[in-house]
């Protein structure tokens, strides 16, 4: 019989420091009203100077392991989804594996932009389903504040730092991951990119001077793409799960922009009471946004065993990803 695979426990962490829209008014030509009306964001958390992505990931992972009641030495694989790894290489997953004491685990980072956590869950669940592994630790963690151009009002107001983690393992029959849809369209890579610091444009004084190591984004192109794919990928994952949109109890979308979330909910005909929204408090934390939202929903007691949940994301690549889960804990 095939194994049912799902989430055994989750944890999240956001840095202490909160930066409000009013704080940003002091550094760029923006205002709270514009940011709230166009994005729904009120504030975001920003990492302390000594905090790197693996530190955020560690804090989230410790909580996830405790919630799942799984010991670090029982983890077979660590996957970190991030666009802001501690170093270009080696992977942040290896740094995390060592710090947690996951002594028998393999480890790698996965690059799928803001879709990273959902991609991670797809990969991890299949590896447990086949019997290759029993426990996989997946993390979405970002310190986007380190690659923000704080002079660019088009982007600097949109992002925040944070991490979310989950332990993946065997769950009761019929629960866990039921439908997956992943996709990509690399022709849109130019719309959301950190141009410099890789092999195409190695770091130089010039790349620093032109802010090539920061986020470059064509907001409207990403917005149009997001509105198109969020509904489409969620509907495909629901169909792959053998369900109808009306079977879904919760939509947990990537938290990039309230207008994008509303459009996705509309496409799925989901009332907003069934959509988990926290973009106001954390802004866009990229690969961390969906697991942070899930953690909040768990803490609020909103997710009940047996609930059908759709995780729905899009991001740099361009990528998109949706998973239907029957909540198992
Ligand atoms: O995880 C994926 C990451 N990226 C995204 O999800 C981004 C998707 N895109 C968006 O969310 C939206 O496109 C934005 C929020 C980035 C921008 O909203 P928009 O409604 O598409 O605004 P816009 O880019 O068309 O800009 C409208 C105006 C412009 O001024 P003019 O040319 O009309 O005079 C901008 O210069 O708003 C101006 N503007 C700002 N004004 C105040 C842009 N940023 C700001 C700002 N404060 N922070």
Short mmCIF file of C-alpha atoms and ligand atoms in Angstrom, two decimals:
data_model
loop_
_atom_site.label_atom_id
_atom_site.label_comp_id
_atom_site.label_asym_id
_atom_site.label_seq_id
_atom_site.Cartn_x
_atom_site.Cartn_y
_atom_site.Cartn_z
CA UNK A 1 0.00 0.00 0.00
CA UNK A 2 1.30 3.49 -0.78
CA UNK A 3 2.20 5.73 2.10
CA UNK A 4 0.17 8.84 2.91
CA UNK A 5 2.56 11.70 3.57
CA UNK A 6 1.97 15.04 5.23
CA UNK A 7 3.08 17.60 7.78
CA UNK A 8 3.84 16.27 11.28
CA UNK A 9 4.65 19.62 12.89
CA UNK A 10 5.50 23.22 12.03
CA UNK A 11 7.39 26.17 13.47
CA UNK A 12 8.09 29.73 12.41
CA UNK A 13 10.25 32.63 13.45
CA UNK A 14 10.36 36.32 12.61
CA UNK A 15 13.06 38.73 13.77
CA UNK A 16 12.19 41.07 16.63
CA UNK A 17 12.61 44.39 14.86
CA UNK A 18 9.42 45.80 13.29
CA UNK A 19 9.62 48.46 10.57
CA UNK A 20 6.34 50.25 9.85
CA UNK A 21 5.26 52.08 6.70
CA UNK A 22 5.73 55.30 8.69
CA UNK A 23 9.37 54.36 9.31
CA UNK A 24 9.83 53.93 5.54
CA UNK A 25 8.31 57.36 4.88
CA UNK A 26 11.48 58.73 6.50
CA UNK A 27 13.86 57.03 4.05
CA UNK A 28 12.07 57.05 0.65
CA UNK A 29 9.36 59.10 -1.07
CA UNK A 30 6.42 56.94 -0.03
CA UNK A 31 3.51 57.01 2.39
CA UNK A 32 1.50 54.63 4.53
CA UNK A 33 -1.68 55.21 2.52
CA UNK A 34 -0.07 54.27 -0.83
CA UNK A 35 1.53 51.14 0.61
CA UNK A 36 -1.65 49.97 2.33
CA UNK A 37 -3.93 50.69 -0.65
CA UNK A 38 -1.65 49.07 -3.25
CA UNK A 39 -0.36 46.12 -1.19
CA UNK A 40 -2.19 45.70 2.14
CA UNK A 41 1.14 45.90 4.00
CA UNK A 42 1.38 47.83 7.29
CA UNK A 43 4.68 46.59 8.71
CA UNK A 44 7.43 44.01 8.29
CA UNK A 45 10.07 42.33 10.47
CA UNK A 46 13.74 42.95 9.69
CA UNK A 47 16.67 40.77 10.78
CA UNK A 48 19.26 42.10 13.23
CA UNK A 49 22.72 42.72 11.72
CA UNK A 50 24.09 39.51 13.25
CA UNK A 51 21.14 37.38 12.04
CA UNK A 52 21.59 35.48 8.77
CA UNK A 53 19.07 33.27 6.94
CA UNK A 54 20.29 30.08 8.65
CA UNK A 55 19.71 31.69 12.06
CA UNK A 56 16.08 32.41 11.19
CA UNK A 57 15.76 28.92 9.71
CA UNK A 58 17.26 27.36 12.85
CA UNK A 59 14.77 29.08 15.16
CA UNK A 60 11.84 27.93 13.01
CA UNK A 61 13.23 24.38 12.62
CA UNK A 62 13.72 23.85 16.36
CA UNK A 63 10.03 24.65 16.90
CA UNK A 64 8.95 22.41 14.00
CA UNK A 65 10.94 19.43 15.35
CA UNK A 66 9.43 19.93 18.82
CA UNK A 67 5.90 20.22 17.39
CA UNK A 68 6.42 17.04 15.35
CA UNK A 69 8.12 15.26 18.28
CA UNK A 70 10.93 14.18 15.94
CA UNK A 71 14.60 14.24 17.02
CA UNK A 72 17.21 15.95 14.80
CA UNK A 73 19.03 12.62 14.39
CA UNK A 74 15.86 11.09 12.91
CA UNK A 75 15.79 13.59 10.04
CA UNK A 76 16.88 12.00 6.75
CA UNK A 77 16.99 15.13 4.59
CA UNK A 78 17.01 18.92 5.07
CA UNK A 79 15.79 21.17 2.26
CA UNK A 80 15.92 24.95 2.54
CA UNK A 81 14.00 27.08 0.07
CA UNK A 82 15.63 30.51 -0.07
CA UNK A 83 16.71 33.31 -2.38
CA UNK A 84 18.95 34.79 0.31
CA UNK A 85 21.26 31.96 1.38
CA UNK A 86 23.97 32.70 3.98
CA UNK A 87 26.59 32.30 1.24
CA UNK A 88 26.33 31.67 -2.52
CA UNK A 89 27.61 28.23 -1.55
CA UNK A 90 27.72 25.91 0.32
CA UNK A 91 24.02 25.53 0.92
CA UNK A 92 22.19 27.03 3.88
CA UNK A 93 20.68 23.55 4.33
CA UNK A 94 24.14 22.16 5.21
CA UNK A 95 24.71 24.94 7.76
CA UNK A 96 21.30 24.17 9.28
CA UNK A 97 21.89 20.39 9.24
CA UNK A 98 25.06 20.84 11.27
CA UNK A 99 23.62 23.34 13.75
CA UNK A 100 20.52 21.22 14.43
CA UNK A 101 22.55 18.01 14.78
CA UNK A 102 20.74 16.20 11.95
CA UNK A 103 23.70 13.84 11.85
CA UNK A 104 22.35 11.37 9.28
CA UNK A 105 20.65 13.87 6.98
CA UNK A 106 21.41 14.80 3.38
CA UNK A 107 20.96 18.52 2.73
CA UNK A 108 20.42 20.90 -0.17
CA UNK A 109 18.90 24.27 -1.00
CA UNK A 110 16.10 24.61 -3.49
CA UNK A 111 15.69 27.75 -5.61
CA UNK A 112 12.15 28.49 -6.69
CA UNK A 113 11.72 32.05 -5.39
CA UNK A 114 8.60 32.60 -3.34
CA UNK A 115 7.27 29.20 -4.49
CA UNK A 116 10.16 27.58 -2.58
CA UNK A 117 8.23 26.16 0.36
CA UNK A 118 5.56 24.55 -1.82
CA UNK A 119 8.22 23.13 -4.16
CA UNK A 120 10.00 21.79 -1.04
CA UNK A 121 6.85 20.10 0.17
CA UNK A 122 6.31 18.51 -3.26
CA UNK A 123 9.87 17.12 -3.36
CA UNK A 124 9.92 16.00 0.29
CA UNK A 125 6.53 14.32 0.16
CA UNK A 126 7.49 12.25 -2.87
CA UNK A 127 10.75 11.14 -1.25
CA UNK A 128 8.86 9.93 1.82
CA UNK A 129 6.10 8.39 -0.29
CA UNK A 130 8.56 6.17 -2.14
CA UNK A 131 10.03 4.95 1.16
CA UNK A 132 13.45 6.47 0.44
CA UNK A 133 13.15 8.63 3.58
CA UNK A 134 10.96 8.72 6.68
CA UNK A 135 11.44 12.29 7.91
CA UNK A 136 12.31 15.37 5.86
CA UNK A 137 12.76 18.84 7.36
CA UNK A 138 11.66 21.54 4.91
CA UNK A 139 12.25 25.24 5.49
CA UNK A 140 11.40 28.50 3.75
CA UNK A 141 13.72 31.20 5.11
CA UNK A 142 14.67 34.66 3.91
CA UNK A 143 16.59 37.77 4.89
CA UNK A 144 15.37 39.81 1.95
CA UNK A 145 16.32 43.01 3.79
CA UNK A 146 19.93 42.19 2.85
CA UNK A 147 19.22 42.42 -0.90
CA UNK A 148 16.73 45.28 -0.87
CA UNK A 149 17.69 48.54 -2.56
CA UNK A 150 16.60 50.90 0.21
CA UNK A 151 16.60 53.79 -2.30
CA UNK A 152 14.04 52.12 -4.60
CA UNK A 153 10.51 52.83 -3.39
CA UNK A 154 9.10 50.43 -6.01
CA UNK A 155 10.56 47.46 -4.13
CA UNK A 156 11.81 48.42 -0.65
CA UNK A 157 8.31 48.72 0.84
CA UNK A 158 7.27 45.22 -0.24
CA UNK A 159 9.50 42.74 1.59
CA UNK A 160 10.27 41.39 5.07
CA UNK A 161 12.39 38.73 6.78
CA UNK A 162 11.29 35.46 8.40
CA UNK A 163 11.32 31.67 8.35
CA UNK A 164 8.89 28.77 8.51
CA UNK A 165 9.65 25.06 8.83
CA UNK A 166 7.81 21.75 8.67
CA UNK A 167 8.67 18.13 9.37
CA UNK A 168 7.31 15.83 6.67
CA UNK A 169 6.53 12.19 7.39
CA UNK A 170 3.98 9.39 7.14
CA UNK A 171 0.44 10.32 8.24
CA UNK A 172 -2.86 8.46 8.60
CA UNK A 173 -4.12 6.89 5.36
CA UNK A 174 -5.92 9.34 3.11
CA UNK A 175 -4.47 12.43 4.82
CA UNK A 176 -1.56 14.70 3.87
CA UNK A 177 -0.54 15.70 0.34
CA UNK A 178 -3.33 14.82 -2.12
CA UNK A 179 -2.66 17.00 -5.16
CA UNK A 180 0.37 18.85 -6.54
CA UNK A 181 0.82 21.34 -9.38
CA UNK A 182 4.23 22.90 -10.06
CA UNK A 183 5.27 25.04 -13.01
CA UNK A 184 7.76 27.49 -14.42
CA UNK A 185 8.21 30.04 -17.20
CA UNK A 186 11.83 31.15 -17.39
CA UNK A 187 11.02 33.63 -20.16
CA UNK A 188 9.90 35.88 -17.28
CA UNK A 189 13.19 35.66 -15.35
CA UNK A 190 13.92 39.30 -16.15
CA UNK A 191 10.84 40.50 -14.28
CA UNK A 192 12.21 39.51 -10.85
CA UNK A 193 15.95 39.04 -10.52
CA UNK A 194 19.08 39.77 -8.48
CA UNK A 195 21.24 40.42 -11.56
CA UNK A 196 24.77 40.48 -10.14
CA UNK A 197 26.96 38.21 -8.06
CA UNK A 198 26.56 35.06 -10.17
CA UNK A 199 28.50 33.78 -13.20
CA UNK A 200 26.65 36.08 -15.64
CA UNK A 201 27.70 39.27 -13.83
CA UNK A 202 30.34 38.49 -11.22
CA UNK A 203 30.66 40.91 -8.33
CA UNK A 204 32.73 43.99 -9.11
CA UNK A 205 32.85 47.64 -8.03
CA UNK A 206 30.65 48.34 -11.05
CA UNK A 207 27.96 45.85 -10.04
CA UNK A 208 27.91 47.34 -6.54
CA UNK A 209 27.70 50.90 -7.93
CA UNK A 210 24.69 50.01 -10.11
CA UNK A 211 22.95 48.16 -7.21
CA UNK A 212 23.12 44.92 -9.18
CA UNK A 213 23.14 42.83 -6.01
CA UNK A 214 19.66 44.01 -5.01
CA UNK A 215 16.15 42.99 -6.06
CA UNK A 216 15.18 44.24 -9.53
CA UNK A 217 11.52 43.88 -10.29
CA UNK A 218 9.00 44.90 -12.92
CA UNK A 219 6.08 45.16 -10.51
CA UNK A 220 3.28 45.30 -13.05
CA UNK A 221 4.59 42.32 -15.03
CA UNK A 222 4.90 40.24 -11.87
CA UNK A 223 1.45 41.39 -10.76
CA UNK A 224 -0.19 40.33 -14.06
CA UNK A 225 1.62 36.98 -13.96
CA UNK A 226 0.60 36.37 -10.33
CA UNK A 227 -3.06 37.12 -10.91
CA UNK A 228 -3.05 34.73 -13.89
CA UNK A 229 -1.26 31.78 -12.28
CA UNK A 230 -2.47 31.81 -8.67
CA UNK A 231 -6.00 30.73 -9.57
CA UNK A 232 -4.88 28.43 -12.37
CA UNK A 233 -2.33 26.43 -10.35
CA UNK A 234 -4.66 26.10 -7.36
CA UNK A 235 -7.48 24.81 -9.58
CA UNK A 236 -5.08 22.31 -11.18
CA UNK A 237 -3.88 21.02 -7.78
CA UNK A 238 -7.52 20.69 -6.64
CA UNK A 239 -8.33 18.71 -9.81
CA UNK A 240 -5.22 16.54 -9.27
CA UNK A 241 -6.51 15.80 -5.77
CA UNK A 242 -9.82 14.65 -7.27
CA UNK A 243 -11.66 17.52 -5.57
CA UNK A 244 -13.78 20.54 -6.44
CA UNK A 245 -13.06 24.11 -5.24
CA UNK A 246 -16.08 23.87 -2.92
CA UNK A 247 -14.34 21.00 -1.05
CA UNK A 248 -11.60 23.39 0.12
CA UNK A 249 -11.74 24.67 3.71
CA UNK A 250 -8.70 26.99 3.65
CA UNK A 251 -6.71 28.83 1.01
CA UNK A 252 -3.22 29.71 2.32
CA UNK A 253 -1.69 31.88 -0.40
CA UNK A 254 1.75 33.43 -0.82
CA UNK A 255 1.55 36.78 0.98
CA UNK A 256 2.82 39.26 -1.61
CA UNK A 257 -0.02 41.67 -2.14
CA UNK A 258 -3.59 41.83 -0.85
CA UNK A 259 -4.92 42.56 -4.35
CA UNK A 260 -3.26 39.41 -5.73
CA UNK A 261 -4.64 37.31 -2.84
CA UNK A 262 -8.16 38.69 -3.39
CA UNK A 263 -7.98 37.93 -7.12
CA UNK A 264 -6.90 34.33 -6.41
CA UNK A 265 -9.71 33.86 -3.89
CA UNK A 266 -12.23 35.22 -6.40
CA UNK A 267 -11.05 32.81 -9.09
CA UNK A 268 -11.53 29.91 -6.64
CA UNK A 269 -14.85 31.39 -5.46
CA UNK A 270 -13.48 31.25 -1.89
CA UNK A 271 -14.99 33.73 0.60
CA UNK A 272 -12.25 35.79 2.30
CA UNK A 273 -13.09 34.19 5.69
CA UNK A 274 -11.53 31.01 4.29
CA UNK A 275 -8.35 32.74 3.15
CA UNK A 276 -5.45 33.17 5.58
CA UNK A 277 -4.02 36.68 5.25
CA UNK A 278 -1.10 38.17 7.20
CA UNK A 279 0.62 40.29 4.55
CA UNK A 280 -0.26 43.33 6.69
CA UNK A 281 2.08 42.18 9.50
CA UNK A 282 5.03 40.62 7.68
CA UNK A 283 4.94 41.95 4.07
CA UNK A 284 6.34 39.55 1.46
CA UNK A 285 8.77 37.11 3.11
CA UNK A 286 9.15 35.10 -0.13
CA UNK A 287 9.66 31.37 0.56
CA UNK A 288 8.82 31.91 4.24
CA UNK A 289 5.41 33.50 3.68
CA UNK A 290 3.26 30.38 3.27
CA UNK A 291 4.76 28.46 6.24
CA UNK A 292 4.52 31.55 8.48
CA UNK A 293 0.85 31.88 7.50
CA UNK A 294 0.32 28.16 8.19
CA UNK A 295 1.95 28.47 11.63
CA UNK A 296 -0.32 31.37 12.51
CA UNK A 297 -3.36 29.41 11.37
CA UNK A 298 -2.27 26.44 13.53
CA UNK A 299 -1.66 28.67 16.56
CA UNK A 300 -5.06 30.29 16.10
CA UNK A 301 -6.67 26.82 16.12
CA UNK A 302 -8.07 27.49 12.65
CA UNK A 303 -6.83 24.30 10.98
CA UNK A 304 -8.81 21.23 12.05
CA UNK A 305 -7.87 17.63 11.37
CA UNK A 306 -9.46 16.63 8.06
CA UNK A 307 -9.61 20.19 6.67
CA UNK A 308 -8.71 20.45 2.99
CA UNK A 309 -6.10 23.16 2.53
CA UNK A 310 -4.68 24.68 -0.64
CA UNK A 311 -1.20 26.18 -0.49
CA UNK A 312 -0.83 28.54 -3.45
CA UNK A 313 2.33 30.40 -4.49
CA UNK A 314 4.21 32.13 -7.28
CA UNK A 315 7.63 33.70 -7.49
CA UNK A 316 10.91 34.45 -9.22
CA UNK A 317 11.84 32.10 -12.02
CA UNK A 318 9.10 32.69 -12.84
CA UNK A 319 7.56 29.79 -10.92
CA UNK A 320 4.22 28.74 -9.52
CA UNK A 321 3.15 25.96 -7.16
CA UNK A 322 0.04 24.68 -5.44
CA UNK A 323 -0.58 21.73 -3.14
CA UNK A 324 -3.78 20.33 -1.68
CA UNK A 325 -3.35 18.88 1.81
CA UNK A 326 -5.85 17.06 3.99
CA UNK A 327 -4.70 18.35 7.39
CA UNK A 328 -3.43 15.39 9.41
CA UNK A 329 -2.66 16.78 12.88
O1 LIG B 1 6.75 37.43 -4.53
C1 LIG B 1 6.74 38.11 -5.75
C2 LIG B 1 7.23 39.51 -5.51
N1 LIG B 1 6.65 40.58 -6.23
C3 LIG B 1 5.34 40.91 -6.26
O2 LIG B 1 4.48 40.24 -5.80
C4 LIG B 1 5.03 42.22 -6.92
C5 LIG B 1 3.78 42.23 -7.73
N2 LIG B 1 3.43 43.60 -8.07
C6 LIG B 1 2.80 44.42 -7.20
O3 LIG B 1 2.47 44.02 -6.11
C7 LIG B 1 2.47 45.82 -7.66
O4 LIG B 1 2.77 45.96 -9.03
C8 LIG B 1 3.24 46.92 -6.86
C9 LIG B 1 2.71 46.97 -5.44
C10 LIG B 1 4.73 46.63 -6.86
C11 LIG B 1 3.02 48.29 -7.50
O5 LIG B 1 1.64 48.57 -7.58
P1 LIG B 1 1.02 49.13 -8.93
O6 LIG B 1 -0.41 49.38 -8.66
O7 LIG B 1 1.38 48.16 -10.01
O8 LIG B 1 1.77 50.50 -9.07
P2 LIG B 1 2.69 51.02 -10.27
O9 LIG B 1 3.97 50.27 -10.32
O10 LIG B 1 1.85 51.10 -11.51
O11 LIG B 1 2.99 52.48 -9.80
C12 LIG B 1 1.95 53.47 -9.69
C13 LIG B 1 2.56 54.76 -9.19
C14 LIG B 1 3.80 55.19 -9.95
O12 LIG B 1 3.78 56.59 -10.04
P3 LIG B 1 3.31 57.35 -11.38
O13 LIG B 1 4.23 56.86 -12.44
O14 LIG B 1 1.89 56.90 -11.59
O15 LIG B 1 3.46 58.78 -11.02
C15 LIG B 1 4.93 54.77 -9.05
O16 LIG B 1 6.09 55.54 -9.22
O17 LIG B 1 2.97 54.60 -7.83
C16 LIG B 1 4.33 55.02 -7.68
N3 LIG B 1 4.96 54.26 -6.62
C17 LIG B 1 4.92 54.62 -5.33
N4 LIG B 1 4.37 55.69 -4.70
C18 LIG B 1 4.50 55.76 -3.37
C19 LIG B 1 5.64 53.09 -6.72
N5 LIG B 1 6.06 52.68 -5.50
C20 LIG B 1 5.62 53.62 -4.63
C21 LIG B 1 5.72 53.76 -3.24
N6 LIG B 1 5.15 54.83 -2.64
N7 LIG B 1 6.36 52.85 -2.46
#
